[in-house]
mmCIF file of C-alpha atoms and ligand atoms in Angstrom:
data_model
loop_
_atom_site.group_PDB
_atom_site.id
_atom_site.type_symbol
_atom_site.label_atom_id
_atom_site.label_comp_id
_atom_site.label_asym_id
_atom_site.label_seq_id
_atom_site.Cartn_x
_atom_site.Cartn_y
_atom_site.Cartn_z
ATOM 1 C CA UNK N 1 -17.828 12.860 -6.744
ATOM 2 C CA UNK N 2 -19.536 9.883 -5.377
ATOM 3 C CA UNK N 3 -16.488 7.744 -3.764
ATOM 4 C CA UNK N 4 -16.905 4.631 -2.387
ATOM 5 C CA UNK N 5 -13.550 3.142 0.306
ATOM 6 C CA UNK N 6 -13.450 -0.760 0.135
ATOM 7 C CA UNK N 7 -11.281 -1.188 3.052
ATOM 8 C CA UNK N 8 -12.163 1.049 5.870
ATOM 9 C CA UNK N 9 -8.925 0.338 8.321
ATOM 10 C CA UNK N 10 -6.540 3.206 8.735
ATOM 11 C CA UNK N 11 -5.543 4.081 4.964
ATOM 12 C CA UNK N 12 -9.215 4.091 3.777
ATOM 13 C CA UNK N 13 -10.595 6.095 7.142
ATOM 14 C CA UNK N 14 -8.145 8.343 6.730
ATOM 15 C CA UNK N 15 -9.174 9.095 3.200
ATOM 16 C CA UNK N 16 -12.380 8.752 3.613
ATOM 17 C CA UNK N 17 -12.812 11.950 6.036
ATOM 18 C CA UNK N 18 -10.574 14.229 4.134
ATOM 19 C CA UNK N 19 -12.412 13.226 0.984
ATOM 20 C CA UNK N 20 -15.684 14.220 2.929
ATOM 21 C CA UNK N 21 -14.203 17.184 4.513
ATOM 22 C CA UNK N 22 -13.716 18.350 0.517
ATOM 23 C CA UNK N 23 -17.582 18.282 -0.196
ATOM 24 C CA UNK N 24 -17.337 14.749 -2.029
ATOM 25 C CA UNK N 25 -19.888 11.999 -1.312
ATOM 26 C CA UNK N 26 -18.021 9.673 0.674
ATOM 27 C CA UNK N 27 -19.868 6.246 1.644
ATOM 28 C CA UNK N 28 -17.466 2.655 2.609
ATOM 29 C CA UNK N 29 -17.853 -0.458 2.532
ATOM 30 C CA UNK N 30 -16.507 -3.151 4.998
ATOM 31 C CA UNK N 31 -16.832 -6.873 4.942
ATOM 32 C CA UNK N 32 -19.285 -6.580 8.220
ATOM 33 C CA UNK N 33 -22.374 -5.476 7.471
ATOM 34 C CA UNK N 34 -23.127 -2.915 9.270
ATOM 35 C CA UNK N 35 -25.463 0.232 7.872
ATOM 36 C CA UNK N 36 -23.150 2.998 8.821
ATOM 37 C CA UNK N 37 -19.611 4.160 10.752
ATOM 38 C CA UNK N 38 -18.706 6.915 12.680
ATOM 39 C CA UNK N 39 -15.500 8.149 12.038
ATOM 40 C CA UNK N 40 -13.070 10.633 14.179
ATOM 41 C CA UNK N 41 -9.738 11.475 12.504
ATOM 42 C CA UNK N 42 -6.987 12.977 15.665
ATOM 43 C CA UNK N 43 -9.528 15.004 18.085
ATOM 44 C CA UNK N 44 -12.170 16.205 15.515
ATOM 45 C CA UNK N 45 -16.009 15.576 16.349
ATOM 46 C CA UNK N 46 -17.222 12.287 14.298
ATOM 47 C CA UNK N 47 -18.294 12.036 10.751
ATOM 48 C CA UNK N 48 -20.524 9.204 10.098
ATOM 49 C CA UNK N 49 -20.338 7.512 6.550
ATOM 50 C CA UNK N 50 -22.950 5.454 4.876
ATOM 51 C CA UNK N 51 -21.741 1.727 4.977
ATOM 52 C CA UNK N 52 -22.672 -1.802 2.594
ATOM 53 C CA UNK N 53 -25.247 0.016 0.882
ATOM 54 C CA UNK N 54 -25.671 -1.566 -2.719
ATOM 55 C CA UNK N 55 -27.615 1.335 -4.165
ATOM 56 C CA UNK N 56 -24.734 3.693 -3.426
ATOM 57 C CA UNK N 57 -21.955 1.278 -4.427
ATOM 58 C CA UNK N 58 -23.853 1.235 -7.970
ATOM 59 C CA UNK N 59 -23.883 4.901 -8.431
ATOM 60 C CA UNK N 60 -19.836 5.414 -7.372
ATOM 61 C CA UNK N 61 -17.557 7.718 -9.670
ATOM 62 C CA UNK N 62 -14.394 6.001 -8.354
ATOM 63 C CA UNK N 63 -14.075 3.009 -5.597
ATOM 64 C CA UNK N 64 -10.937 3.386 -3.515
ATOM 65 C CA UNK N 65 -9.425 -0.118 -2.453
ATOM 66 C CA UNK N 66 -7.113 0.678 0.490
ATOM 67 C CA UNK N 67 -6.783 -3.203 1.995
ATOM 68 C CA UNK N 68 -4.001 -4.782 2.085
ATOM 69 C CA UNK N 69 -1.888 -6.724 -0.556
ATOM 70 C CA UNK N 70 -3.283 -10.054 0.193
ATOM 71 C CA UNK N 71 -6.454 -8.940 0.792
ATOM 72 C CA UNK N 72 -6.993 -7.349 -2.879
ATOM 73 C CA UNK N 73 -8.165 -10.286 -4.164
ATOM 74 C CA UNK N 74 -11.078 -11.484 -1.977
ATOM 75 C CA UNK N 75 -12.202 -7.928 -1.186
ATOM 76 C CA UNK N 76 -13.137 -6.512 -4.829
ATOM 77 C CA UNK N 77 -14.274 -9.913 -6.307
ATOM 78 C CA UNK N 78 -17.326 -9.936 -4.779
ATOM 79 C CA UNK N 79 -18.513 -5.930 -5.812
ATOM 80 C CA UNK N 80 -17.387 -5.753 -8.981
ATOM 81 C CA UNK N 81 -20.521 -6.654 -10.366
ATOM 82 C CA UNK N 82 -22.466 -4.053 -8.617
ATOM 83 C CA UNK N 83 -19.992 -1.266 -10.151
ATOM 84 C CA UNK N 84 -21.482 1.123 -12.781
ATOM 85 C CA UNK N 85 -19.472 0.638 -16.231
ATOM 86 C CA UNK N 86 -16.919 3.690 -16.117
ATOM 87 C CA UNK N 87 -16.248 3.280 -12.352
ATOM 88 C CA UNK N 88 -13.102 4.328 -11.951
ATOM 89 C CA UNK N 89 -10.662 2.211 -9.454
ATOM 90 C CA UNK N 90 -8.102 3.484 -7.247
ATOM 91 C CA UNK N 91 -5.743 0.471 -5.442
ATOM 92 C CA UNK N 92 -3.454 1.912 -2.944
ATOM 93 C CA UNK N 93 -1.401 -0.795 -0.492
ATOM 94 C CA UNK N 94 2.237 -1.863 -0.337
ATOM 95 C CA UNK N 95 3.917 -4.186 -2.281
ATOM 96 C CA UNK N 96 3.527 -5.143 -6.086
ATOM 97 C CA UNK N 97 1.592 -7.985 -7.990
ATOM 98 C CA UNK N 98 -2.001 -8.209 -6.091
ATOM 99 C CA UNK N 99 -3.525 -5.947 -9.332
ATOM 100 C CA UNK N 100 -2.063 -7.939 -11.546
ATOM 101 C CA UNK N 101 -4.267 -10.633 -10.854
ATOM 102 C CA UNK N 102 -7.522 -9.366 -10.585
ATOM 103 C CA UNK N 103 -6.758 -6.364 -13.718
ATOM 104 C CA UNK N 104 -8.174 -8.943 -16.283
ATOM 105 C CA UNK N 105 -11.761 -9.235 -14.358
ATOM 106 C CA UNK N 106 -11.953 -5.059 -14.314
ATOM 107 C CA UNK N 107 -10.417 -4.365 -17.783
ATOM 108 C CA UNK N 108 -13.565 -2.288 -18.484
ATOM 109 C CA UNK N 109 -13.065 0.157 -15.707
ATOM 110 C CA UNK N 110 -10.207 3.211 -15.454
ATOM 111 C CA UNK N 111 -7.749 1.419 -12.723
ATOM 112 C CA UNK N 112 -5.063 3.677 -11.147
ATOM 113 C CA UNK N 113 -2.694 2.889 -8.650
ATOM 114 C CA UNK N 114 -1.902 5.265 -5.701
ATOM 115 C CA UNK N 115 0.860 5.616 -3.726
ATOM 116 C CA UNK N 116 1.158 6.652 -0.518
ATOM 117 C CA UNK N 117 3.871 7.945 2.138
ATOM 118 C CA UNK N 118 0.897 9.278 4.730
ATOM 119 C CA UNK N 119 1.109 6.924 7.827
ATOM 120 C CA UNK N 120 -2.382 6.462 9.721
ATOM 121 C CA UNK N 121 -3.166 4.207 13.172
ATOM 122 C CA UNK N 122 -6.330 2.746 13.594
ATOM 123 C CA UNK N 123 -7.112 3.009 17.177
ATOM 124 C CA UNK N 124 -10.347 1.190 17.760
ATOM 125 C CA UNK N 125 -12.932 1.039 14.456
ATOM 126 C CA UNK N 126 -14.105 4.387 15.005
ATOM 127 C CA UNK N 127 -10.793 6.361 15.802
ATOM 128 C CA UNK N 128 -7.944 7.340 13.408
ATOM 129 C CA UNK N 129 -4.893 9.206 13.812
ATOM 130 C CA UNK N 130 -3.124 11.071 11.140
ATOM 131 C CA UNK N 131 0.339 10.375 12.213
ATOM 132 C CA UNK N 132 2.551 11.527 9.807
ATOM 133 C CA UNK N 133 2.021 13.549 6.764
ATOM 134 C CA UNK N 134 3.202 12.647 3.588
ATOM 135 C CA UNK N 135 2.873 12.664 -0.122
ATOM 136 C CA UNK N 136 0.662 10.688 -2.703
ATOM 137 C CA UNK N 137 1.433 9.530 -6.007
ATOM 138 C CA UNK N 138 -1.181 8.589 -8.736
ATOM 139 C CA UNK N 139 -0.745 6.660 -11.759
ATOM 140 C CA UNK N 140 -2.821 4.669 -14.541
ATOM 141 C CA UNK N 141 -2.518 0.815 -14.965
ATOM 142 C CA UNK N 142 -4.551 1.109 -18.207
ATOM 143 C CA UNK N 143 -5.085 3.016 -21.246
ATOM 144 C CA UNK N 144 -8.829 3.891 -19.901
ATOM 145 C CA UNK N 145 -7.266 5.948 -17.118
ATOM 146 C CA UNK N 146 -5.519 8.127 -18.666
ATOM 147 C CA UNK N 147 -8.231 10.157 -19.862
ATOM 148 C CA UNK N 148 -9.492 11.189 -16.144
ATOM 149 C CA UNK N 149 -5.716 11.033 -14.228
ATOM 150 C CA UNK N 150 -5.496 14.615 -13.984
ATOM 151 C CA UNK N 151 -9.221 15.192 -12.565
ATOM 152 C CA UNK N 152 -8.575 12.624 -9.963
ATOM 153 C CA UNK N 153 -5.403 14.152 -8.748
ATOM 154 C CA UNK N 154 -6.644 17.268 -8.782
ATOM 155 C CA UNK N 155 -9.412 15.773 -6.442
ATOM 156 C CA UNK N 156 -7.616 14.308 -4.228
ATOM 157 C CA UNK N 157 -4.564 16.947 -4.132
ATOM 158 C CA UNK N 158 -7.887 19.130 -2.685
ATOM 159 C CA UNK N 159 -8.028 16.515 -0.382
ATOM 160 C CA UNK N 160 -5.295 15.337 1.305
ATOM 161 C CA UNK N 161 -2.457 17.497 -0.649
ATOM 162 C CA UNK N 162 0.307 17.074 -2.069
ATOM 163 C CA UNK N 163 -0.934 14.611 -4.181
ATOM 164 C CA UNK N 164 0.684 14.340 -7.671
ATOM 165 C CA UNK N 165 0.315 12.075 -11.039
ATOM 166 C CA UNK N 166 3.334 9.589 -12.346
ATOM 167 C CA UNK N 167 2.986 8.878 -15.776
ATOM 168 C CA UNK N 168 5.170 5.727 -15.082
ATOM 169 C CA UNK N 169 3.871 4.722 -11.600
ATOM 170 C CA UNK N 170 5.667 0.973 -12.747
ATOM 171 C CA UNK N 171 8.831 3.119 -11.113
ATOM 172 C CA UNK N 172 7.584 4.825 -8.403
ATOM 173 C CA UNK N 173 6.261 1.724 -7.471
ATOM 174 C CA UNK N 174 9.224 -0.106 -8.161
ATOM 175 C CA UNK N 175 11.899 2.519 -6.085
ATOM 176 C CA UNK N 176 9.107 1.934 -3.113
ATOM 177 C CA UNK N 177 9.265 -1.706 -3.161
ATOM 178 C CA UNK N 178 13.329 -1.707 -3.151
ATOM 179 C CA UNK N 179 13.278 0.290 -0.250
ATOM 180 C CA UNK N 180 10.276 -1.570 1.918
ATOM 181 C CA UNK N 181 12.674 -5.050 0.906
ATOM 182 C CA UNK N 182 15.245 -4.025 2.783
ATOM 183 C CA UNK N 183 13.691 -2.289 5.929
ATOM 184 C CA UNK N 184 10.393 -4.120 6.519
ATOM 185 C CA UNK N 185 12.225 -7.687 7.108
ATOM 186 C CA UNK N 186 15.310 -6.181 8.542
ATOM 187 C CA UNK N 187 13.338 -4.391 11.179
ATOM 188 C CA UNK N 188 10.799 -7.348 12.265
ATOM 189 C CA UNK N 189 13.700 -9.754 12.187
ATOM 190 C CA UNK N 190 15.672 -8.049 14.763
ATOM 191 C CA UNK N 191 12.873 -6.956 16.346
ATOM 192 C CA UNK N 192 13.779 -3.078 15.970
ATOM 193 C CA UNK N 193 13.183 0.154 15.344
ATOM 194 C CA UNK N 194 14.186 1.691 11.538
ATOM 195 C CA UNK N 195 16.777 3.409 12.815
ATOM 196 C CA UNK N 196 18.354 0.697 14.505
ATOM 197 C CA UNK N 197 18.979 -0.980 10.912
ATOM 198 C CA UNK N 198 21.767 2.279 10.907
ATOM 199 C CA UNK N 199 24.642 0.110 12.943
ATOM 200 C CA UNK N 200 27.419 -1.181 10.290
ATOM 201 C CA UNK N 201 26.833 -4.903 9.959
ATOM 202 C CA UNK N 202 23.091 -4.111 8.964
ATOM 203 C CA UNK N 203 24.295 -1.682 6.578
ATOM 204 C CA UNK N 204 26.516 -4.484 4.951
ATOM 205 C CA UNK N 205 23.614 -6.737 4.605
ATOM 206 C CA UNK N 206 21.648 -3.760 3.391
ATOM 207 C CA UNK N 207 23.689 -3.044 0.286
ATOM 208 C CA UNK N 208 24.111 -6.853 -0.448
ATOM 209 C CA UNK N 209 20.098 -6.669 -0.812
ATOM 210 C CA UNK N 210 20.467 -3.314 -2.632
ATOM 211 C CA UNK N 211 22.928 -4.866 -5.282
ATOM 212 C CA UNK N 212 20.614 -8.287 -5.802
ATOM 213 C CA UNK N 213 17.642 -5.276 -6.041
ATOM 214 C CA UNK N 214 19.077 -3.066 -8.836
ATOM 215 C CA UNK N 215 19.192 -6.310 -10.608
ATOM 216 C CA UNK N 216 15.694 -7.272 -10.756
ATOM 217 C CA UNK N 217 14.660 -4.001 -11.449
ATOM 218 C CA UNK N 218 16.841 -3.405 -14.383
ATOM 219 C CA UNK N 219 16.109 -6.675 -16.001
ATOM 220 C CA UNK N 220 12.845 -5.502 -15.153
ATOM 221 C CA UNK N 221 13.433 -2.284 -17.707
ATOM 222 C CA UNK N 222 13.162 0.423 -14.914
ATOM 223 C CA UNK N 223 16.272 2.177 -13.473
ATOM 224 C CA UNK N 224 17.855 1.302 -10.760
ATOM 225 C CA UNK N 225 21.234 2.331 -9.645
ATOM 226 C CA UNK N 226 22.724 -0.141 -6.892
ATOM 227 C CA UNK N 227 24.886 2.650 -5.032
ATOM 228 C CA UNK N 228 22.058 5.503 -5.001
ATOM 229 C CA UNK N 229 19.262 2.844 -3.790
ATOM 230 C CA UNK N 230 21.937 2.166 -0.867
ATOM 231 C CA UNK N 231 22.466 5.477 -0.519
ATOM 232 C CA UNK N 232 18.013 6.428 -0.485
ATOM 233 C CA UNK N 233 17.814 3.557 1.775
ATOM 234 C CA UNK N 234 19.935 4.931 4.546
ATOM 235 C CA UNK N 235 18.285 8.209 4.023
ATOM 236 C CA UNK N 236 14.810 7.014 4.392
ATOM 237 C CA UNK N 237 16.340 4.736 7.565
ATOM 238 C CA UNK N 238 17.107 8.238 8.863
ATOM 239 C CA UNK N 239 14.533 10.270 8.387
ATOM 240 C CA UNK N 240 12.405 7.635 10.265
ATOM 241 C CA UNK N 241 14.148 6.353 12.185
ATOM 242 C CA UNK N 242 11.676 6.263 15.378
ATOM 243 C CA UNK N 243 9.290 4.235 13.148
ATOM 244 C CA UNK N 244 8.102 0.581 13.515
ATOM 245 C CA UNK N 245 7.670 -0.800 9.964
ATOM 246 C CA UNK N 246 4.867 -2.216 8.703
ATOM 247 C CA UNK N 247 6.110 -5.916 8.894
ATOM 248 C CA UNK N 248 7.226 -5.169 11.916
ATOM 249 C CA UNK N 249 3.862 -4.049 13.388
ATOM 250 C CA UNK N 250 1.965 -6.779 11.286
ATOM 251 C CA UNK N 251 3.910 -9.535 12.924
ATOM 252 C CA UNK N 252 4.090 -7.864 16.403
ATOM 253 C CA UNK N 253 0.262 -7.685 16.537
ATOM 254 C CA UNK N 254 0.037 -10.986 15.180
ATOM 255 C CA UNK N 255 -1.366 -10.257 11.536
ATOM 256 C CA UNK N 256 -0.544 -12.000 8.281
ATOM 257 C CA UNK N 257 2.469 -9.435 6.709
ATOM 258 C CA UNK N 258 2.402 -8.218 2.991
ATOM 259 C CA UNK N 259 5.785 -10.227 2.606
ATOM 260 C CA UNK N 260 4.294 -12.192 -0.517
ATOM 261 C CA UNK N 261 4.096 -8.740 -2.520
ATOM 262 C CA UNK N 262 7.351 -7.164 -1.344
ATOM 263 C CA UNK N 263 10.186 -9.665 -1.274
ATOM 264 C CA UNK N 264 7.857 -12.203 -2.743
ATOM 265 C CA UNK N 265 7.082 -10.623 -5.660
ATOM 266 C CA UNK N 266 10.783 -9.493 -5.902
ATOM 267 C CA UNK N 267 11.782 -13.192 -5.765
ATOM 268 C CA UNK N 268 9.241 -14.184 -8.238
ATOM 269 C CA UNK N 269 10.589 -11.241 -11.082
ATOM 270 C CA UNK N 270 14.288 -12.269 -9.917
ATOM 271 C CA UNK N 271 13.322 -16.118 -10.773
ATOM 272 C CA UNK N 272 11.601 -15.101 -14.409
ATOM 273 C CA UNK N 273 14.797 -13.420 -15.198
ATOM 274 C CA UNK N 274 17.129 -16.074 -13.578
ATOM 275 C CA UNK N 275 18.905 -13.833 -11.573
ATOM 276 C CA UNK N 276 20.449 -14.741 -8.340
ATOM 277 C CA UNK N 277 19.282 -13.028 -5.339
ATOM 278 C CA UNK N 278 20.172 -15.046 -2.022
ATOM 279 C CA UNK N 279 20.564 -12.703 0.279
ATOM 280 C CA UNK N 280 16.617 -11.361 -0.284
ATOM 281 C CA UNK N 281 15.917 -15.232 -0.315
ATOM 282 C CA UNK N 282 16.945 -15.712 2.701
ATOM 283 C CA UNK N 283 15.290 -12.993 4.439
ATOM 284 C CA UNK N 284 12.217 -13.955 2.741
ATOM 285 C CA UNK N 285 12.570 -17.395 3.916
ATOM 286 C CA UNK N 286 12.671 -15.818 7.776
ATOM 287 C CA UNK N 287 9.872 -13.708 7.950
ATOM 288 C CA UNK N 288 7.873 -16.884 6.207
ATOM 289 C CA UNK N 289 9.465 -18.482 9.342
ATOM 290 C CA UNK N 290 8.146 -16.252 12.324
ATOM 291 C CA UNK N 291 4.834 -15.589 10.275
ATOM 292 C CA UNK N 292 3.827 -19.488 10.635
ATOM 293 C CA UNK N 293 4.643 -18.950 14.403
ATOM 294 C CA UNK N 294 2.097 -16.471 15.126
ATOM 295 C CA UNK N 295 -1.525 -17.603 14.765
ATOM 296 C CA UNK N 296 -3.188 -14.707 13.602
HETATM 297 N N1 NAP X 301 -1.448 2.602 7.867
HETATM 298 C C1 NAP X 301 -0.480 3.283 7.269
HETATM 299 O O1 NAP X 301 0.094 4.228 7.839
HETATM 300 C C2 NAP X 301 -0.077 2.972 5.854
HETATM 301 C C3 NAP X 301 0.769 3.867 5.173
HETATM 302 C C4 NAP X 301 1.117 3.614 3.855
HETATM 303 C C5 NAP X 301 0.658 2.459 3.228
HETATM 304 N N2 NAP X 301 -0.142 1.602 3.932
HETATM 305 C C6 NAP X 301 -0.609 0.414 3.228
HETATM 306 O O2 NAP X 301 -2.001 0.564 2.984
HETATM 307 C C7 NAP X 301 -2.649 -0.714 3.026
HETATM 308 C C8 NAP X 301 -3.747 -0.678 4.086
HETATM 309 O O3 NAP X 301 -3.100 -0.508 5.345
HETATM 310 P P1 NAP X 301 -3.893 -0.145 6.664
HETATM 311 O O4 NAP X 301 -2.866 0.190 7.690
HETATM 312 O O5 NAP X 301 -4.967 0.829 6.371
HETATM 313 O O6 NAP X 301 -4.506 -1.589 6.998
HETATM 314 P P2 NAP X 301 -5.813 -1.931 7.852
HETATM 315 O O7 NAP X 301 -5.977 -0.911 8.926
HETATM 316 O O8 NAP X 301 -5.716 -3.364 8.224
HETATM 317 O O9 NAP X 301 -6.977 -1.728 6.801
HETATM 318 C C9 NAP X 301 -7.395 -2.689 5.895
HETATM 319 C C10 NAP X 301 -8.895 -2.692 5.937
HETATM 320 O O10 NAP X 301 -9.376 -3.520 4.907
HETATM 321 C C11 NAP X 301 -10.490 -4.213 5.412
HETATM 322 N N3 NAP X 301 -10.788 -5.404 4.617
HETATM 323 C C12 NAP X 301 -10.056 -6.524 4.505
HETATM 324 N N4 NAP X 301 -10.681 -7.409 3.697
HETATM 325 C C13 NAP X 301 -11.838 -6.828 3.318
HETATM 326 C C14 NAP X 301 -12.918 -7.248 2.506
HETATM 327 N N5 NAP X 301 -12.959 -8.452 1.932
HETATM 328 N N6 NAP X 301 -13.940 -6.385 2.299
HETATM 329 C C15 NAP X 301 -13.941 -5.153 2.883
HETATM 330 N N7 NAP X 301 -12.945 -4.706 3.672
HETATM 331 C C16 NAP X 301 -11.905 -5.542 3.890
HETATM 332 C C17 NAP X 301 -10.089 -4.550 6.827
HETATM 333 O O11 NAP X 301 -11.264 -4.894 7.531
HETATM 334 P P3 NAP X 301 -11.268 -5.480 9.035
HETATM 335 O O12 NAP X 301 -11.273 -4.263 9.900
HETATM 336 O O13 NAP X 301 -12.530 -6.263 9.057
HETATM 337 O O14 NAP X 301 -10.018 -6.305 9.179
HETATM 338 C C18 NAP X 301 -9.467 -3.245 7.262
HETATM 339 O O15 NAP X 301 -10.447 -2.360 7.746
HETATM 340 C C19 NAP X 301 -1.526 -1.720 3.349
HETATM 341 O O16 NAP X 301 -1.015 -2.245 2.162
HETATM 342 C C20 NAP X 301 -0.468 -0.869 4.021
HETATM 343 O O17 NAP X 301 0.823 -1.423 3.902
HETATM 344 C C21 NAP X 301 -0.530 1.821 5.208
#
């Protein structure tokens, strides 16, 4: 397939060379405009990738967007225009609501969302580390998608395995976004490892936001139990519990965080359903705090 990465930070670099490395046509695109990258994924010799080339873009099978929440928006505005008709479009970041508002503009196209547990660093623009493996998840967002689901997985399973499909990706999506509202401001507000959030008065605040969670999602009309979220919370603490979250790094490096579309957009569901959820307010309200402080 022809396969086009809008984003090409440590997600979309990642993907891009083991979507090479399985004979596919893999070209980016960046907001620079540059003609070409070379990319080096952990110690292998560099692959170098096409780059902002509008004849390409035109003749893509499927455009993976791998920037981040807020970034959805301005980044796949300005190409959508140059995509060919049955483009299909792959979105792949944390936190919810960022589709939602550009779906109406690419109705024609099969969209997908992808989920992702792989973690990649970015070292300089030309260097990325694999550094942990992990699983994918695919789903559709529209009827047009189903059609060509299994193909894709079966692409990108080749890929990067394991890479599966979720014929209600609203849930896996959902059970991520629980979990990342309860670590990612934790962790950056006390300035700590995940594992850290382990000690008992964070675990107290941690089912508070687990309760006010199950909430939304119900209400939502997914499932959500209250006690196992708590319970796949401190699991996921555990199992990485050397990690620096997301938020965490975002804000330590000075970088807008993706708070809007994971306890934002959990405040803004809570708020259409009237349901209380204080503790996740406040939390919220912090990280908006310390992210005015830095200057990006
Ligand atoms: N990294 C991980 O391990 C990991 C794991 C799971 C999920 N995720 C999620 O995946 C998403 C991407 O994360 P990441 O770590 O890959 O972030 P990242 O390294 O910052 O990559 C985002 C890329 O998007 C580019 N970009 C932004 N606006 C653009 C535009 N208008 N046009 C073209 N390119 C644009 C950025 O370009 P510049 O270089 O010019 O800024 C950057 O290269 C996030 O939602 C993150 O939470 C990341």
């Amino acid at each position: 397939m022809n396969i086009c990465i809008l984003g090409a930070g440590a997600i979309g670099s990642l993907w891009a060379c083991y979507l090479h490395n399985a004979g596919h046509t893999v070209s980016l695109w960046t907001r620079g405009s540059e003609a070409s990258i070379s990319l080096s994924l952990d110690e292998r010799p560099p692959l170098v990738f096409p780059c902002n080339q509008e004849s390409q873009l035109s003749d893509t099978d499927v455009l993976l967007v791998t920037v981040k929440a807020w970034q959805v928006e301005s980044a796949i505005h300005p190409i959508i225009s140059l995509l060919k008709p049955h483009c299909s479009i792959i979105f792949s970041h944390n936190g919810m609501g960022a589709v939602e508002t550009v779906l109406p503009q690419i109705s024609d196209h099969p969209v997908y969302f992808a989920t992702t547990t792989h973690g990649a660093l970015r070292k300089d623009k030309n260097q990325i580390q694999h550094t942990g493996q992990g699983q994918t998840i695919i789903g559709s967002l529209n009827n047009l998608a189903d059609d060509q689901l299994d193909k894709l997985v079966e692409a990108f399973n080749l890929a990067l395995p394991p890479v599966h499909s979720d014929s209600n990706i609203g849930q896996a999506l959902w059970n991520k976004l629980a979990i990342n509202c309860c670590i990612n401001p934790l962790t950056t507000l006390k300035d700590c490892r995940n594992g850290e959030l382990a000690a008992k008065d964070t675990l107290e605040t941690i089912e508070t936001l687990c309760i006010e969670i199950a909430m939304v999602i119900n209400a939502e009309g997914y499932t959500c139990d209250k006690n196992k979220l708590f319970t796949r919370t401190k699991q996921v603490i555990e199992a990485t519990s050397a990690n620096f979250s997301s938020m965490h790094q975002d804000i330590h490096h000075n970088r807008p965080t993706e708070i809007d579309y994971i306890t934002g957009y959990l405040l803004q569901r809570a708020q259409a359903h009237n349901i209380d959820t204080p503790m996740n307010k406040k939390l919220f309200d912090q990280i908006k705090q310390k992210e005015a402080l830095n200057d990006h």
